[in-house]
CSV table of C-alpha atoms in Angstrom, one decimal:
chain,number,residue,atom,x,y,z
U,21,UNK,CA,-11.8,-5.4,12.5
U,22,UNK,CA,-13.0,-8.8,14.5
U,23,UNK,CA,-9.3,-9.4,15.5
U,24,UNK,CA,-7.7,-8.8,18.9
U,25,UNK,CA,-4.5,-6.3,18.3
U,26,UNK,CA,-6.1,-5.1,14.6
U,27,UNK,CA,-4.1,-7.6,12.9
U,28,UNK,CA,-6.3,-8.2,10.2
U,29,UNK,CA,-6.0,-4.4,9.2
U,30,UNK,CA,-1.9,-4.9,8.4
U,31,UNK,CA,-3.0,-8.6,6.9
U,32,UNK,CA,-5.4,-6.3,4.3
U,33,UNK,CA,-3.5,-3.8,4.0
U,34,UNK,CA,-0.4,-5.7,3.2
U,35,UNK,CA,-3.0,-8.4,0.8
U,36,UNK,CA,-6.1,-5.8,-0.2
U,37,UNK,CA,-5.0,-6.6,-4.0
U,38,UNK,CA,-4.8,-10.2,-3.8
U,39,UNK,CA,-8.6,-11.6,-4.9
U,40,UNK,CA,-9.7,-14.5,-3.3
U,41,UNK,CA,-6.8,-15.7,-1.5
U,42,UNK,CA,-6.1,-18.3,1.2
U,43,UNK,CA,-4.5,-18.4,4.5
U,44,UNK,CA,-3.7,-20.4,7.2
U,45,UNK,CA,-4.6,-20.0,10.5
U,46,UNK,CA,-2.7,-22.1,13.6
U,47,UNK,CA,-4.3,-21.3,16.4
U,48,UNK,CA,-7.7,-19.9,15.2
U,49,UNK,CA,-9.8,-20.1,18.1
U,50,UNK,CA,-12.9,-18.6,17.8
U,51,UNK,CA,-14.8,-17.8,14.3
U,52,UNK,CA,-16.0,-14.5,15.2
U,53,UNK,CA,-14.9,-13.2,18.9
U,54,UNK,CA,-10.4,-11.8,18.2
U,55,UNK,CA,-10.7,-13.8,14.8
U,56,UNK,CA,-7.7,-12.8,12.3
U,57,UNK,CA,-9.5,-14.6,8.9
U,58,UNK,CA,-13.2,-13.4,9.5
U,59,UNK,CA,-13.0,-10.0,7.4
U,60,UNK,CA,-10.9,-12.3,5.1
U,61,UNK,CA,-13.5,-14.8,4.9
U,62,UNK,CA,-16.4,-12.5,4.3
U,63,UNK,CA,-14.0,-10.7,1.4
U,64,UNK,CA,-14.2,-14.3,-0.7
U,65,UNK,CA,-11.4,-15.6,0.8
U,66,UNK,CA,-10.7,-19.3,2.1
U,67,UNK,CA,-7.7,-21.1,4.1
U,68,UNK,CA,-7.5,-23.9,6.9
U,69,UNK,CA,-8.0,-23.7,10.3
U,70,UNK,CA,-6.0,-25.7,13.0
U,71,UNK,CA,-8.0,-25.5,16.5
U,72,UNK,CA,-7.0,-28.4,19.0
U,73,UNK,CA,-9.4,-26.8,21.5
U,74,UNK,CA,-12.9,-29.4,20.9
U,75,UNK,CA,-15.4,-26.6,21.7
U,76,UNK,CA,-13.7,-23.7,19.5
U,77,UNK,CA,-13.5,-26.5,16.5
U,78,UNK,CA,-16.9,-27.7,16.8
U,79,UNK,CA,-17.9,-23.4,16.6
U,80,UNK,CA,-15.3,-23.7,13.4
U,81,UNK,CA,-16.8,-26.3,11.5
U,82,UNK,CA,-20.7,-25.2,12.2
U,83,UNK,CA,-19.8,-21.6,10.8
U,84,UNK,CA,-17.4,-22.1,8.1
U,85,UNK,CA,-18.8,-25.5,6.8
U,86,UNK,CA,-17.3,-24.5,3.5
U,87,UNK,CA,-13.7,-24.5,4.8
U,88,UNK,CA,-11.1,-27.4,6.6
U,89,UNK,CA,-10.7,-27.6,10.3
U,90,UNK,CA,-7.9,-29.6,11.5
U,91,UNK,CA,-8.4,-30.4,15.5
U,92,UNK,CA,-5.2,-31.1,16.3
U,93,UNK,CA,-1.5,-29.3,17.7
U,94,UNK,CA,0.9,-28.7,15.3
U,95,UNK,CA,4.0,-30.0,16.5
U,96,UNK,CA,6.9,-32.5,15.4
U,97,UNK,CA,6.0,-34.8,18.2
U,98,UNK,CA,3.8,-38.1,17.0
U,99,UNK,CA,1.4,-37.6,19.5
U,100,UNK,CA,-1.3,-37.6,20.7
U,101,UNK,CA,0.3,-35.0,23.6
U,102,UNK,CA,-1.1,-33.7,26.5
U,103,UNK,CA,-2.9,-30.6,26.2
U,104,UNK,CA,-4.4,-27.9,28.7
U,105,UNK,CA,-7.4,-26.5,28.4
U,106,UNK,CA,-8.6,-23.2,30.0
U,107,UNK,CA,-12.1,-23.4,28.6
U,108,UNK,CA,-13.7,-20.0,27.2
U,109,UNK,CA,-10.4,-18.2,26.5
U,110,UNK,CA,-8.1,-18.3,24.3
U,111,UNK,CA,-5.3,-19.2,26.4
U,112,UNK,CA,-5.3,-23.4,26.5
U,113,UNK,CA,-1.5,-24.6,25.4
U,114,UNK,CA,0.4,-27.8,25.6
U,115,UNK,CA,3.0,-26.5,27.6
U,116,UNK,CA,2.4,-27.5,31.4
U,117,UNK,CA,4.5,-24.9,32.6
U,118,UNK,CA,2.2,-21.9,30.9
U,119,UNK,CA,-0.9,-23.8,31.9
U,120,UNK,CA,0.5,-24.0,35.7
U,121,UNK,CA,1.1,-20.4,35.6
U,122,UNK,CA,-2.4,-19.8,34.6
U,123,UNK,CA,-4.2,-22.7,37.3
U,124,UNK,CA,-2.1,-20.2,39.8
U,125,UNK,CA,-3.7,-17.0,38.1
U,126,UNK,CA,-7.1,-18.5,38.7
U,127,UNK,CA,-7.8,-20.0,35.6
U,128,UNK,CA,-9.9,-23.8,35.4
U,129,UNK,CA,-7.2,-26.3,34.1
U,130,UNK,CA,-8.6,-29.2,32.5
U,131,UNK,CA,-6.2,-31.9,30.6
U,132,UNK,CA,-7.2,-33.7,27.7
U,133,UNK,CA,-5.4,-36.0,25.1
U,134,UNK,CA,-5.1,-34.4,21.4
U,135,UNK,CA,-3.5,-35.8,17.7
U,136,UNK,CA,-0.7,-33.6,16.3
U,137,UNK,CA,0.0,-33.3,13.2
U,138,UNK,CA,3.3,-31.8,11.3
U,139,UNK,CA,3.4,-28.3,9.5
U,140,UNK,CA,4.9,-30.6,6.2
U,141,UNK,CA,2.2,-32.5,6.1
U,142,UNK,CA,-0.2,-29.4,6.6
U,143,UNK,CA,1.4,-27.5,3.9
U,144,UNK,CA,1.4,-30.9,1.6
U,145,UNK,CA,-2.7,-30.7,1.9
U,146,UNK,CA,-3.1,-27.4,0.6
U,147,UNK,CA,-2.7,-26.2,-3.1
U,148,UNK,CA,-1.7,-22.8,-4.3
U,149,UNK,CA,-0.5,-19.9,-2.5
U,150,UNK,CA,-0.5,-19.1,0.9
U,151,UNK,CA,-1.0,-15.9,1.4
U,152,UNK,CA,-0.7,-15.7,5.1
U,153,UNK,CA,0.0,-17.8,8.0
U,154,UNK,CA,-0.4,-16.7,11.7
U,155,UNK,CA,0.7,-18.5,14.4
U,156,UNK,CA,-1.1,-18.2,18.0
U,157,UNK,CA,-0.2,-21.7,19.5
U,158,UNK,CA,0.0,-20.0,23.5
U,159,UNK,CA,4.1,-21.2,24.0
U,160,UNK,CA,4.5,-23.7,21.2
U,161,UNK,CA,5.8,-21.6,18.1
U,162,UNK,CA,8.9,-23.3,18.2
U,163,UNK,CA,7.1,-26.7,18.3
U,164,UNK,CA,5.2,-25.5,15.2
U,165,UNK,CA,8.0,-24.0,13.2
U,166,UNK,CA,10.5,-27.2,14.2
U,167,UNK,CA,7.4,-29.4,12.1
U,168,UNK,CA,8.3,-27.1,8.6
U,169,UNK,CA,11.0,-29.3,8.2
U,170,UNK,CA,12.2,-29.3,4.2
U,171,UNK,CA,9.2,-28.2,2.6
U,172,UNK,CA,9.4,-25.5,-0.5
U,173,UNK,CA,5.8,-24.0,0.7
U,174,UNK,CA,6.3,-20.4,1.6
U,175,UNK,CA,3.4,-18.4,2.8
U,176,UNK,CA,4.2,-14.6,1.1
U,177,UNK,CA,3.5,-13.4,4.8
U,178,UNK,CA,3.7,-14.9,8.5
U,179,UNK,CA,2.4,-13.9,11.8
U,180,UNK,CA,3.7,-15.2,14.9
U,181,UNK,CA,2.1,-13.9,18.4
U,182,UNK,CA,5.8,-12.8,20.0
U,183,UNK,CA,5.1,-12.6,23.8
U,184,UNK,CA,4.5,-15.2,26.2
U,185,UNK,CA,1.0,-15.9,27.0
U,186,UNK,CA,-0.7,-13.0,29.0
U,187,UNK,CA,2.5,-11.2,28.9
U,188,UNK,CA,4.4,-8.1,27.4
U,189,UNK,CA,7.8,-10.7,27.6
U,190,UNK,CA,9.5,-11.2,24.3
U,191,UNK,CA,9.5,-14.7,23.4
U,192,UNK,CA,10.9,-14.3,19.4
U,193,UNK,CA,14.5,-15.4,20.6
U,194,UNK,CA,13.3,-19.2,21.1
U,195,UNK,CA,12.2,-19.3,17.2
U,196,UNK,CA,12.9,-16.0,15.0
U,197,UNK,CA,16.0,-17.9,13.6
U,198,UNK,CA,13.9,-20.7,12.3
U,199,UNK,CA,11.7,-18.0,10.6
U,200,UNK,CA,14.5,-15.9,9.1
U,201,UNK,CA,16.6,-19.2,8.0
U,202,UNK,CA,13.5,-19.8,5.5
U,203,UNK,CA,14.2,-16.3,3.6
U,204,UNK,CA,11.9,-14.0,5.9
U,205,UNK,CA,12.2,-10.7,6.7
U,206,UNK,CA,11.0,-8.8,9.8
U,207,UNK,CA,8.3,-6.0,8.4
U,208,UNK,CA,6.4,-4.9,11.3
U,209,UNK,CA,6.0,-5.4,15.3
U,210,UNK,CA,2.6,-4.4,17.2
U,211,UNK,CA,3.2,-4.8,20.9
U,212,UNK,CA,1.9,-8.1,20.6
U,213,UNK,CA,3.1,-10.3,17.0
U,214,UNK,CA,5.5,-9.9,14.7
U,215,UNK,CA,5.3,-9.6,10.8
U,216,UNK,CA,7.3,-11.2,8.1
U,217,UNK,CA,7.3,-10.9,4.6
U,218,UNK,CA,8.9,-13.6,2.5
U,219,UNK,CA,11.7,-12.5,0.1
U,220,UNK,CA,10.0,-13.2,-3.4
U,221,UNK,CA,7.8,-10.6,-1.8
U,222,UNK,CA,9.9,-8.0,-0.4
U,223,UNK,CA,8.3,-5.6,-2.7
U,224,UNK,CA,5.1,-5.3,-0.2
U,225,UNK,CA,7.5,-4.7,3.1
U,226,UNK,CA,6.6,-1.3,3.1
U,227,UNK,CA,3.4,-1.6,3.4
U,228,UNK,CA,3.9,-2.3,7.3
U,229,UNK,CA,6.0,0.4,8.2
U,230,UNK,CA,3.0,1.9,10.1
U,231,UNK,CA,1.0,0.7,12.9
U,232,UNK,CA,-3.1,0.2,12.0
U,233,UNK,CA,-4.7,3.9,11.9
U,234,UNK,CA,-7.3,5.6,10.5
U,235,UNK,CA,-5.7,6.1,7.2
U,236,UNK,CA,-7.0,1.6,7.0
U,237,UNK,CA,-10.5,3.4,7.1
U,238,UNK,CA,-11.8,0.1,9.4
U,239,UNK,CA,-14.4,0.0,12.1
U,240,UNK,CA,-14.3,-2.4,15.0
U,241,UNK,CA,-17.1,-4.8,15.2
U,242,UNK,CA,-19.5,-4.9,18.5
U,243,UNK,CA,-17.4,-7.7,19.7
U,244,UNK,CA,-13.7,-6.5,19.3
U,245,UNK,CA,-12.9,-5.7,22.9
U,246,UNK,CA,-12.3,-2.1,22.3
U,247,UNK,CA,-16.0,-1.6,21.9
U,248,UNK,CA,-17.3,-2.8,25.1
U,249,UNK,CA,-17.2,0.3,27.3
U,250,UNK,CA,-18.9,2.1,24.0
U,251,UNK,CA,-21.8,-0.9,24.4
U,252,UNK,CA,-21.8,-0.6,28.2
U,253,UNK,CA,-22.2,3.3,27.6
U,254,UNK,CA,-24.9,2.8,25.2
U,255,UNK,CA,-26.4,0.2,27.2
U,256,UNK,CA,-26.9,2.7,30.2
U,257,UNK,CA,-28.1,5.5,27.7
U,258,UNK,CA,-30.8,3.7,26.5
U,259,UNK,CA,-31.9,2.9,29.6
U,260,UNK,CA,-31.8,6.4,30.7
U,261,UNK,CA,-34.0,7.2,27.7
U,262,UNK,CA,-36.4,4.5,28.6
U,263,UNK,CA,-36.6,6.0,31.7
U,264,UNK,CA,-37.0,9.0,30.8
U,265,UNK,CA,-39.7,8.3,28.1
U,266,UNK,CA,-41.5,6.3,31.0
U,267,UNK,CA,-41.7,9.4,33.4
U,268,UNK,CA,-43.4,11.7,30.4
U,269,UNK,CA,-45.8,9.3,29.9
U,270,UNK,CA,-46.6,9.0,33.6
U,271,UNK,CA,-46.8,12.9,34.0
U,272,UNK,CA,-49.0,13.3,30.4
U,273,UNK,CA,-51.2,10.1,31.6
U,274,UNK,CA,-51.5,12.5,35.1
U,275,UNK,CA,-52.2,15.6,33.1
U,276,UNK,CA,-54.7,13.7,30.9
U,277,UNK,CA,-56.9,12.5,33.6
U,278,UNK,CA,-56.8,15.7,35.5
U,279,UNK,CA,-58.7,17.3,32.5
U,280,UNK,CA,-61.4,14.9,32.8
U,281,UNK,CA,-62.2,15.8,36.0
């Protein structure tokens, strides 16, 4: 698991049988570091990625050359829109208020212009099924879901982030309706997003009923944030082996050269 709350365990286990599928990721940030499609990608599969953060779409297109990046917001607005940037996290949002909040907080704040582009004419781009869709736009879920508009394209399953940013605050109240209006139904909630599986799908809802455990048989990778006091422990035990290994050598090197006398 690369991503953040395990949310690429439910994604598999809900979508292990598809071969070769394609999502679409809002949000995607990073390539590696909390990154939902990585396992996905290095499984065969292939989607689009929507990043209006420069630096994190530049790190997109040089490692997944063989997929779309689309640096822009999605929103119904025409744009371009004023966006925030809170460089090196994954926090940067187009909603002044949330970006105040984190200026306050002690987070850098830096405004910069960005295009926007509608979730119609996203979904009009791609071909074939979507097999997921998560939604991390930090606030602006509404703004993304508001851009569906008419389209037929249904993704067989949706993740939304559910929480204001940096928060344990629900937030689904300002957009679950536009999510359920389109045939969804709830499947799963992990203290951070919530689940949906489209109705011509309902079949795979119970494949959520359960949190991510170690029936998924998954590892986290050395970068999942769960890991770092296990490399912070290994750090300091190789380094008490070193210096262990140092001393013995100093007391043998003693030992030899007392012999010689």
């Amino acid at each position: 698991s690369y991503a953040q709350n395990f949310e690429d365990v439910l994604l598999w286990r809900l979508l292990h049988d598809v071969e070769r599928g394609q999502y679409l990721d809002i949000g995607a940030q990073d390539p590696v570091f909390d990154s939902v499609s990585l396992a996905f990608y290095n499984a065969g599969w292939r989607g689009l990625h929507v990043e209006p953060t420069p630096a994190y779409a530049e790190r997109l297109r040089e490692a997944r050359p063989d997929e779309t990046v689309i640096e822009a917001a999605i929103t119904s607005s025409e744009g371009p829109i004023e966006f925030y940037e809170i460089p090196e996290t994954g926090l940067s949002t187009g909603k002044a208020d949330i970006a105040e909040r984190h200026r306050e907080s002690g987070f850098e704040k830096r405004t910069i212009l960005v295009p926007c582009m509608r979730l119609d004419r996203l979904f009009a781009k791609m071909s074939g099924d979507v097999h997921w869709m998560k939604v991390d736009v930090e606030g602006m879920e509404a703004e993304v879901l508001k851009s569906w508009g008419d389209h037929l394209r249904r993704p067989w399953g949706l993740l939304f982030v559910a929480t204001f940013p940096n928060t344990q605050e629900h937030c689904e109240h300002l957009w679950i309706e536009e999510v359920l209006s389109r045939g969804y139904r709830e499947a799963h909630f992990d203290g951070l997003s919530r689940y949906f599986i489209h109705e011509e799908h309902e079949e795979l809802l119970g494949r959520l009923d359960a949190p991510a455990n170690l029936f998924d048989a998954f590892h986290v990778t050395s970068t999942h944030f769960s890991a770092g006091m296990l490399n912070e422990n290994s750090i300091a035990e190789l380094e008490r082996v070193r210096s262990q290994s140092e001393e013995r050598e100093s007391q043998l090197a003693q030992e030899i050269a007392g012999l010689g006398q």
